[in-house]
PDB file of C-alpha atoms in Angstrom:
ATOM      1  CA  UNK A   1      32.786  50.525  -9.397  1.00  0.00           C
ATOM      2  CA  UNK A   2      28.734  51.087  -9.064  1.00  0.00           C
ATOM      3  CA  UNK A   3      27.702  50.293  -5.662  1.00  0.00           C
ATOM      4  CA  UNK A   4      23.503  50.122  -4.946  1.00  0.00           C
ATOM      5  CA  UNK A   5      22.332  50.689  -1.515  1.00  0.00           C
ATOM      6  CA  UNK A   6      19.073  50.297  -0.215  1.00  0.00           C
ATOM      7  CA  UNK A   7      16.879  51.448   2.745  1.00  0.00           C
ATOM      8  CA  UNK A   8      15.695  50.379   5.243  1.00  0.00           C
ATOM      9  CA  UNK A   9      16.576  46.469   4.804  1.00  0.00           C
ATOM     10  CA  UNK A  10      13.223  45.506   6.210  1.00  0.00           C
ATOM     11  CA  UNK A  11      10.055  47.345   7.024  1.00  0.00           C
ATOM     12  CA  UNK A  12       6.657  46.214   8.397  1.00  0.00           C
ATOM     13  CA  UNK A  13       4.154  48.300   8.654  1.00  0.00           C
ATOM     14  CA  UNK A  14       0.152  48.147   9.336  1.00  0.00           C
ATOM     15  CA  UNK A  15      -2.163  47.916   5.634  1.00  0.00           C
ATOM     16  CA  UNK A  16      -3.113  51.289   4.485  1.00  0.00           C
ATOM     17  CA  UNK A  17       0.121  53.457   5.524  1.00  0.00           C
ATOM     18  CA  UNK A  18       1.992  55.303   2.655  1.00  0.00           C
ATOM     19  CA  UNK A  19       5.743  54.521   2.255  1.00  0.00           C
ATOM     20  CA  UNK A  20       9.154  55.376   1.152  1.00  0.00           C
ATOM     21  CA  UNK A  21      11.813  53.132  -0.041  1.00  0.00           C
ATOM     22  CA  UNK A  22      15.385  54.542  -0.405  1.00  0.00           C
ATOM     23  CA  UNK A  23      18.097  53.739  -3.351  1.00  0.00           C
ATOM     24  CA  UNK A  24      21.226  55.532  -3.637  1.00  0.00           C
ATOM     25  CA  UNK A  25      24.143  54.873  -6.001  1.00  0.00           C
ATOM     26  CA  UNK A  26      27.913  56.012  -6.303  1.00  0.00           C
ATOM     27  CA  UNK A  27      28.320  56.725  -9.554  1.00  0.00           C
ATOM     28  CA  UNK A  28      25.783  59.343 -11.685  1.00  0.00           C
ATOM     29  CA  UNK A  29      26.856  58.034 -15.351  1.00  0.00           C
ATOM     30  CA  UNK A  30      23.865  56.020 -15.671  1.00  0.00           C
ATOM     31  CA  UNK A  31      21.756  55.145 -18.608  1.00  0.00           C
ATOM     32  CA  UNK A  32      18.367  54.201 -16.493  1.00  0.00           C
ATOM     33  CA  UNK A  33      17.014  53.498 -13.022  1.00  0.00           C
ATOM     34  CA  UNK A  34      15.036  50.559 -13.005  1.00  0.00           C
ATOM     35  CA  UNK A  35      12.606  49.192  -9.399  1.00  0.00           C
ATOM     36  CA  UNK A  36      11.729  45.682  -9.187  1.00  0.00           C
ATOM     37  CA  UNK A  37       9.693  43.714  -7.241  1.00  0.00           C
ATOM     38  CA  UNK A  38      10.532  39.754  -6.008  1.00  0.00           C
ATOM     39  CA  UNK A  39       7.920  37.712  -4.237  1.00  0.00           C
ATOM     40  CA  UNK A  40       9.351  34.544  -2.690  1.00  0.00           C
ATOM     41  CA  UNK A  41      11.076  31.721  -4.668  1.00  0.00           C
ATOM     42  CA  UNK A  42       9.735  34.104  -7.908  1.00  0.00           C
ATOM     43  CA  UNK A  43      11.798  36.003 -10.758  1.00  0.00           C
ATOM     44  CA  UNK A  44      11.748  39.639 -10.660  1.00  0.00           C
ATOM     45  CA  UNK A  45       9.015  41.667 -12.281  1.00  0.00           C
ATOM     46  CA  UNK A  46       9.838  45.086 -13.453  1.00  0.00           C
ATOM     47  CA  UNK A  47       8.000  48.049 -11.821  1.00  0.00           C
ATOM     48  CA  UNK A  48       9.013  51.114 -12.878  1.00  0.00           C
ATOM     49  CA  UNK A  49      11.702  52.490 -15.173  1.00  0.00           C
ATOM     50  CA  UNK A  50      13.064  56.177 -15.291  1.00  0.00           C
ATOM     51  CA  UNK A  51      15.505  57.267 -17.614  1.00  0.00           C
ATOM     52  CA  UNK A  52      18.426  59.303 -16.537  1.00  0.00           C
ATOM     53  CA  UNK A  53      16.746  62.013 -18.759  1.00  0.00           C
ATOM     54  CA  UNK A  54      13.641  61.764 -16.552  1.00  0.00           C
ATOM     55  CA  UNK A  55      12.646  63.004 -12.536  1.00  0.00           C
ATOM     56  CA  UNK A  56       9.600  60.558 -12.009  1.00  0.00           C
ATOM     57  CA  UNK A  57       7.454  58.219 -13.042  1.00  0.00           C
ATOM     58  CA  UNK A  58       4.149  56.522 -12.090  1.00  0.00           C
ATOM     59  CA  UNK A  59       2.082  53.589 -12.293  1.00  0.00           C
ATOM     60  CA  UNK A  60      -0.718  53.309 -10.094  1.00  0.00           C
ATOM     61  CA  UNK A  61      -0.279  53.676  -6.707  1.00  0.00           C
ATOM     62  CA  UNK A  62       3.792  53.735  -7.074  1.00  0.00           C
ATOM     63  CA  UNK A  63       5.799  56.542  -8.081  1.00  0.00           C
ATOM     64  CA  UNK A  64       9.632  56.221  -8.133  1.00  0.00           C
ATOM     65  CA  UNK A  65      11.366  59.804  -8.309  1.00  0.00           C
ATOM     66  CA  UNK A  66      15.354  60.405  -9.774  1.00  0.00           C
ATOM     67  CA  UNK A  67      17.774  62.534  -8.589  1.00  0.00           C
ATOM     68  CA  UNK A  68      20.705  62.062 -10.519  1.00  0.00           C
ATOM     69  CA  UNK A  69      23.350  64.795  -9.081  1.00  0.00           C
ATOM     70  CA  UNK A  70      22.842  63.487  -5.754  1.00  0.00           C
ATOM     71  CA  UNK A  71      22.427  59.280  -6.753  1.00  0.00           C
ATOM     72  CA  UNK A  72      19.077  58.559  -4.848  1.00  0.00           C
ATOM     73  CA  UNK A  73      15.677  57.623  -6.240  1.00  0.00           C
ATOM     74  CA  UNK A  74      13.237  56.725  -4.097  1.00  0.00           C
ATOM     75  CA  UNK A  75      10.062  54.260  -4.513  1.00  0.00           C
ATOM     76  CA  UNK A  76       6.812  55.956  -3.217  1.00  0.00           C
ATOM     77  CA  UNK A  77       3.530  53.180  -2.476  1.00  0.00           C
ATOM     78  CA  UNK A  78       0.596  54.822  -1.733  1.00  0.00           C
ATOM     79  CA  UNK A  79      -2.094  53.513   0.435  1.00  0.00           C
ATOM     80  CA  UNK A  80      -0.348  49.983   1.060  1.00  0.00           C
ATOM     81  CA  UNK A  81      -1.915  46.460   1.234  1.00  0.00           C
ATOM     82  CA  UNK A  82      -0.819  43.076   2.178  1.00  0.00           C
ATOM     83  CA  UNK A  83      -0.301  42.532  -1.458  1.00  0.00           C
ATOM     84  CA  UNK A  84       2.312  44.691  -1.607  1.00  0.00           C
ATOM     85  CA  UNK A  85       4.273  42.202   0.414  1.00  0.00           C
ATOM     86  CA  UNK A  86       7.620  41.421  -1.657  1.00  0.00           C
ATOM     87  CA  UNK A  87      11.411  42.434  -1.736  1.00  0.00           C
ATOM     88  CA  UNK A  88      11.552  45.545  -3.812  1.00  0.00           C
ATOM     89  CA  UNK A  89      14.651  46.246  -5.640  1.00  0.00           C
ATOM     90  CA  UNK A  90      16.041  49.034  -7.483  1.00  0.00           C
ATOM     91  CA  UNK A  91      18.912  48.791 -10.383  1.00  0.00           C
ATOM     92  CA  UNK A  92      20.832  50.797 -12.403  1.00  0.00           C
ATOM     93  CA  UNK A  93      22.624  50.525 -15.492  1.00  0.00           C
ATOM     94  CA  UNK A  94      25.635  51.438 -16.220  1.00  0.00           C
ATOM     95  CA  UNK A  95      28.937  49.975 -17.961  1.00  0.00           C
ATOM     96  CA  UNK A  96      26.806  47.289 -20.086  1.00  0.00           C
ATOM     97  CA  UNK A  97      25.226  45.963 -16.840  1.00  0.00           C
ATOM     98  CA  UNK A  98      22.570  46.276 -14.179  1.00  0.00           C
ATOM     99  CA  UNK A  99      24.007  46.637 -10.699  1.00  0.00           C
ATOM    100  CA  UNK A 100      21.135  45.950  -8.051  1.00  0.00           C
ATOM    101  CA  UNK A 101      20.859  47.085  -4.490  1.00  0.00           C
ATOM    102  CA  UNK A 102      20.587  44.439  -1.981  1.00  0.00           C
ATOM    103  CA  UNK A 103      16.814  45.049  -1.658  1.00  0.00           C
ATOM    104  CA  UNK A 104      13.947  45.989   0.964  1.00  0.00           C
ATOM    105  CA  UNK A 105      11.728  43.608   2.612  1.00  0.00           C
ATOM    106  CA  UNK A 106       8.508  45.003   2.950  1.00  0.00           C
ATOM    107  CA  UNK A 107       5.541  43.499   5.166  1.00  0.00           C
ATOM    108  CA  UNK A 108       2.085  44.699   4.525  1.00  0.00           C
ATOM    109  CA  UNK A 109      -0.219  43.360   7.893  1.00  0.00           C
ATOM    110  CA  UNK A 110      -4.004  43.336   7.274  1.00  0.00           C
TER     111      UNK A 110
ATOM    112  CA  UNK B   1       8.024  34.500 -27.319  1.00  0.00           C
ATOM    113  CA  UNK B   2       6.132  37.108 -24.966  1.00  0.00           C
ATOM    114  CA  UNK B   3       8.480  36.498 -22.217  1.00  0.00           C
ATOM    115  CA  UNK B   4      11.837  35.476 -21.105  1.00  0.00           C
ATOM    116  CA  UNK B   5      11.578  31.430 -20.784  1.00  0.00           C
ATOM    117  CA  UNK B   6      14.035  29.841 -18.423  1.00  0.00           C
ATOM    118  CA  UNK B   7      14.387  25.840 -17.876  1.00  0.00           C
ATOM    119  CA  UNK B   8      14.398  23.543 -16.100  1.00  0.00           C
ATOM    120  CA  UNK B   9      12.953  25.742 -12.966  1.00  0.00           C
ATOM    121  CA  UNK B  10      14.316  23.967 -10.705  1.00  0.00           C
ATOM    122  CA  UNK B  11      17.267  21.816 -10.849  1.00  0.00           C
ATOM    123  CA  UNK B  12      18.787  19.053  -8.355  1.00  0.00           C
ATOM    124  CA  UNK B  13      22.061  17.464  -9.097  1.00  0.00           C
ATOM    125  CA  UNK B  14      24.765  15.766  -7.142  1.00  0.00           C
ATOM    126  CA  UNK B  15      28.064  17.491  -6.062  1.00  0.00           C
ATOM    127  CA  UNK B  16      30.317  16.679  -9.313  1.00  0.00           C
ATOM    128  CA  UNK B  17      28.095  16.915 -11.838  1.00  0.00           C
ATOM    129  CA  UNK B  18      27.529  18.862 -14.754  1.00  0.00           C
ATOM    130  CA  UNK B  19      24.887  20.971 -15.525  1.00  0.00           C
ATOM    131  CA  UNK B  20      23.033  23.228 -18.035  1.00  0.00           C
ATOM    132  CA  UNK B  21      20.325  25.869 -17.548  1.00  0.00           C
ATOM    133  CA  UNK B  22      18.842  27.218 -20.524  1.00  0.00           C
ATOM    134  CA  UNK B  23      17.334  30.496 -21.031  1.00  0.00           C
ATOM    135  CA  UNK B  24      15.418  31.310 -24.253  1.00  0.00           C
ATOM    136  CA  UNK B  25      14.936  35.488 -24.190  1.00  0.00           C
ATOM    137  CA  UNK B  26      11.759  37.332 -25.734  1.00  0.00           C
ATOM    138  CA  UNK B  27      12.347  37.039 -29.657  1.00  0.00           C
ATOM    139  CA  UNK B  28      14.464  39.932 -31.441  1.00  0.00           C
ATOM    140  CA  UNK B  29      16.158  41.164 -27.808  1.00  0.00           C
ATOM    141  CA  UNK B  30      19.783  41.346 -28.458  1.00  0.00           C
ATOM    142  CA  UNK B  31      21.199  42.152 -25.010  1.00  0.00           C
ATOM    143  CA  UNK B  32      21.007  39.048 -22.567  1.00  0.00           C
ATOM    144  CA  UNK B  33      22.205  38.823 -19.085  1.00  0.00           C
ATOM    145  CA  UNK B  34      22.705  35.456 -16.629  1.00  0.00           C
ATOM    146  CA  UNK B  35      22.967  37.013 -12.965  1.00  0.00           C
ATOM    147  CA  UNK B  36      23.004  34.752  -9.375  1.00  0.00           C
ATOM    148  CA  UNK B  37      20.874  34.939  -6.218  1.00  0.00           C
ATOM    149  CA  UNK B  38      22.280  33.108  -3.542  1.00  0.00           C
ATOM    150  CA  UNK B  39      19.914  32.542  -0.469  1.00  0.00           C
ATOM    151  CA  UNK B  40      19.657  35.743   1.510  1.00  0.00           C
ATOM    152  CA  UNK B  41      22.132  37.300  -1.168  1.00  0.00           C
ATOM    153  CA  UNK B  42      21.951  40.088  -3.546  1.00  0.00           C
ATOM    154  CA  UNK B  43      21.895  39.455  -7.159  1.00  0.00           C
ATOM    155  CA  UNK B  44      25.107  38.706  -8.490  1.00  0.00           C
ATOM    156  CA  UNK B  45      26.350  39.532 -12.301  1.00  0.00           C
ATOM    157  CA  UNK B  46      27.572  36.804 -13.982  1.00  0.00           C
ATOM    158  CA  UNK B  47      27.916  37.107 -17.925  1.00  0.00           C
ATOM    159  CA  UNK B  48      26.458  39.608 -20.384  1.00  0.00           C
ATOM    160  CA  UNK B  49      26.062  39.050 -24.418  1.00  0.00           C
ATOM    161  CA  UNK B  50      25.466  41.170 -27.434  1.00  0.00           C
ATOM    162  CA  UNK B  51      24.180  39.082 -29.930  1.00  0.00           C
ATOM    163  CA  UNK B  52      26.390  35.990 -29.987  1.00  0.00           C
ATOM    164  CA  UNK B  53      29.473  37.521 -28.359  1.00  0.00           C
ATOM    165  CA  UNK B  54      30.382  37.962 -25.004  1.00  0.00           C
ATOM    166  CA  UNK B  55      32.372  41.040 -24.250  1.00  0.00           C
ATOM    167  CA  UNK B  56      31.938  40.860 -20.406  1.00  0.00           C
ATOM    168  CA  UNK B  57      32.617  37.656 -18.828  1.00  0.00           C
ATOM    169  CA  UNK B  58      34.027  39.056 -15.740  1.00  0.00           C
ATOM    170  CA  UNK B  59      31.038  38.060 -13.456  1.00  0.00           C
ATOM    171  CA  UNK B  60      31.827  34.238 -13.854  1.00  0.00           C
ATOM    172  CA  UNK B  61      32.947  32.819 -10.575  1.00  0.00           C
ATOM    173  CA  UNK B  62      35.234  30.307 -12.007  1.00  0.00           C
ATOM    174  CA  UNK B  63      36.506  28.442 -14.899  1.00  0.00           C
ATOM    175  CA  UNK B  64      33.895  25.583 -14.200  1.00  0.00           C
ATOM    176  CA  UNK B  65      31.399  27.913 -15.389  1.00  0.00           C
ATOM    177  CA  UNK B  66      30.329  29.067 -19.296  1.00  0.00           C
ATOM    178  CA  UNK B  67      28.209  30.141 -21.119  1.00  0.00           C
ATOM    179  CA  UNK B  68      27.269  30.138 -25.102  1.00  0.00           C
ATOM    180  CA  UNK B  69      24.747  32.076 -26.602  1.00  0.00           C
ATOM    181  CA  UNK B  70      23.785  30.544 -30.558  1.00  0.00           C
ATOM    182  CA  UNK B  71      21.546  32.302 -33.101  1.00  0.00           C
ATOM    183  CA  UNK B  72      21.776  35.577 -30.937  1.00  0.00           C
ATOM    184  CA  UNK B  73      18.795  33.907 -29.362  1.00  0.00           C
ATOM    185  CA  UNK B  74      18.522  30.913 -26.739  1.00  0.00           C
ATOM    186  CA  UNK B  75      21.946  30.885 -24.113  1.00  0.00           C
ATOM    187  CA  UNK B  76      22.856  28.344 -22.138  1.00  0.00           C
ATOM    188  CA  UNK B  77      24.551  28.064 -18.975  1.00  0.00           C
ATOM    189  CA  UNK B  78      26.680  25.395 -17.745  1.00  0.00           C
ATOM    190  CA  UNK B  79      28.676  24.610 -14.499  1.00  0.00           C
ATOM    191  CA  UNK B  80      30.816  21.764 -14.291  1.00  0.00           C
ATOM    192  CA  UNK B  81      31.633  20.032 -11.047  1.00  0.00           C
ATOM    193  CA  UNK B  82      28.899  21.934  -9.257  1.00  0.00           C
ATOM    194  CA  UNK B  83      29.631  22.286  -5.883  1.00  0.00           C
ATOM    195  CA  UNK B  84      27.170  22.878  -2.869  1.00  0.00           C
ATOM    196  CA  UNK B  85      28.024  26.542  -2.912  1.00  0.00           C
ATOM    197  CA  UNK B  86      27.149  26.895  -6.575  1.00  0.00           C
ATOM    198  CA  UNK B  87      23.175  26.038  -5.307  1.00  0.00           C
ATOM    199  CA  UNK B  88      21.218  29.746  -5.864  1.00  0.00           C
ATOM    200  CA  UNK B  89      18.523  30.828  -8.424  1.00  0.00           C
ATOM    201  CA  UNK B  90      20.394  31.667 -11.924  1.00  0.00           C
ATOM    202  CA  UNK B  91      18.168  34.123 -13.110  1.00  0.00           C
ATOM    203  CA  UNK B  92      18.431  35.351 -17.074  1.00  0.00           C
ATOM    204  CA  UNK B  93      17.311  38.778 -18.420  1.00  0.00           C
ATOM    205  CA  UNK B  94      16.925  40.103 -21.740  1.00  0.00           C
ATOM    206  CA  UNK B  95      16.873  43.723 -23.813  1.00  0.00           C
ATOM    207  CA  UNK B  96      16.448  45.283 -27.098  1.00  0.00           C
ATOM    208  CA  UNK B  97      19.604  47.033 -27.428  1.00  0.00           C
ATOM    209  CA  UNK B  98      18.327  50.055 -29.621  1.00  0.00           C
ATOM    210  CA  UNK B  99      15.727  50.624 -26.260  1.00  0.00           C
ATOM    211  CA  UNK B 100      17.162  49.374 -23.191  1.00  0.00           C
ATOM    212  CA  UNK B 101      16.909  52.808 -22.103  1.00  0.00           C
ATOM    213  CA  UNK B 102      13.648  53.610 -22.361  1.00  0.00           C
ATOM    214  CA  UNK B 103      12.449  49.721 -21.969  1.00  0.00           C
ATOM    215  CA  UNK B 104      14.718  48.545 -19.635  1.00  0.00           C
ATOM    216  CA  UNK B 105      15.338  44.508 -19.163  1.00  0.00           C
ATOM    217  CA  UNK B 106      12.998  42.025 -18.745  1.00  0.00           C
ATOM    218  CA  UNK B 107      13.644  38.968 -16.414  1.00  0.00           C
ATOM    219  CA  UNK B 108      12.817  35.207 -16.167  1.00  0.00           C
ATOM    220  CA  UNK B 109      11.736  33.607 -13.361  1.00  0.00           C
ATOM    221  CA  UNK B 110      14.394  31.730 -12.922  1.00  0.00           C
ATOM    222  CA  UNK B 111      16.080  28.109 -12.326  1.00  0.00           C
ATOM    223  CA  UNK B 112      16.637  26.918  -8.691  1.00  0.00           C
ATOM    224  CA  UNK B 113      19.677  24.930  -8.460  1.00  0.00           C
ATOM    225  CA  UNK B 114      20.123  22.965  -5.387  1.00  0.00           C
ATOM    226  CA  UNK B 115      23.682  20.794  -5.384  1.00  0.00           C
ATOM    227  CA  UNK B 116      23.056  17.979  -2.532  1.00  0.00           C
TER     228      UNK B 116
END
């Protein structure tokens, strides 16, 4: 069974600092890595997508990076701001589903 | 439509009733998906269909839930009896199935059930 896990949980930090978020996964059959982002009492907007086939991809200030063999990918923000407040999620898929890590919190203070 | 259109958004019923939550994906996607966020939780895989079927039904949490999908277009949802732990956000995604690789899944913004 796919298990997600992502760190850290929560992280605050101070408006212009770059960051890392952290995804790893059990199982490296997967079809596509997918990051999301959830503000409060919202859906979930996709971010970036990287297919198994693929090491990285960027939009903007974000770049999420893939390493298969070892089951990580990790979401890169560049140059943070309090907009980038939100729950950030990453999901792969695998077995005709997405299974989604349990998410990181992330506080942006002016 | 240009997105993935979910109703109502937000839902309160009384313990013992029935309910439906409908979910109306972006036109042509095949591949649709209900999951579950329960407050503080993790999202939560309920039901998956291809087209009209339903090959993976394992997610459902019991028999007073189902779903139906009709046209291999709008799905609906229902949980009989709701009970105060069934209250979450049922959130519905959608897919092209010839590019789910390369596209990915697009999600709704979901229906906030609260069972008082």
């Amino acid at each position: 069974k796919q298990e997600v896990t992502q760190i850290p949980a929560a992280l605050s930090v101070p408006e212009g600092e770059n960051l890392v978020l952290n995804c790893s996964f059990t199982d490296s059959a997967i079809y596509n890595l997918q990051w999301f982002r959830q503000d409060p009492g919202k859906g979930l907007t996709s971010l970036l997508l990287i297919q198994s086939s693929q090491r990285e991809q960027t939009s903007g200030r974000l770049n999420a990076s893939l390493d298969k063999s070892s089951g990580r990918s990790t979401l890169y923000i560049a140059a943070s701001q309090p907009g980038d407040s939100a729950t950030y999620l990453c999901a792969v898929y695998a077995g005709n589903m997405l299974t989604f890590g349990g998410g990181t919190r992330l506080m942006v203070k002016p | 439509g240009a997105g993935v259109s979910q109703s109502p958004s937000n839902k309160v019923t009384e313990k013992g009733k029935d309910v439906e939550l409908r979910c109306d994906p972006i036109s042509g996607h095949t591949a649709l998906y209900w999951y579950r966020q329960s407050l503080g939780q993790g999202l939560e895989f309920l039901i998956y269909f291809q087209g009209n079927s339903a090959p993976d039904k394992s997610g459902l949490p019991s028999d007073r839930f189902s779903a139906e999908r009709t046209g291999g277009s709008v799905s609906t949802l229902t949980i009989q009896r709701t009970q105060q732990e069934d209250s979450a956000v049922y959130l519905c995604a959608s897919s092209l199935a010839s590019s789910f690789v390369r596209d990915g899944y697009t999600f709704g913004s979901g229906t906030r059930l609260t069972v008082v």
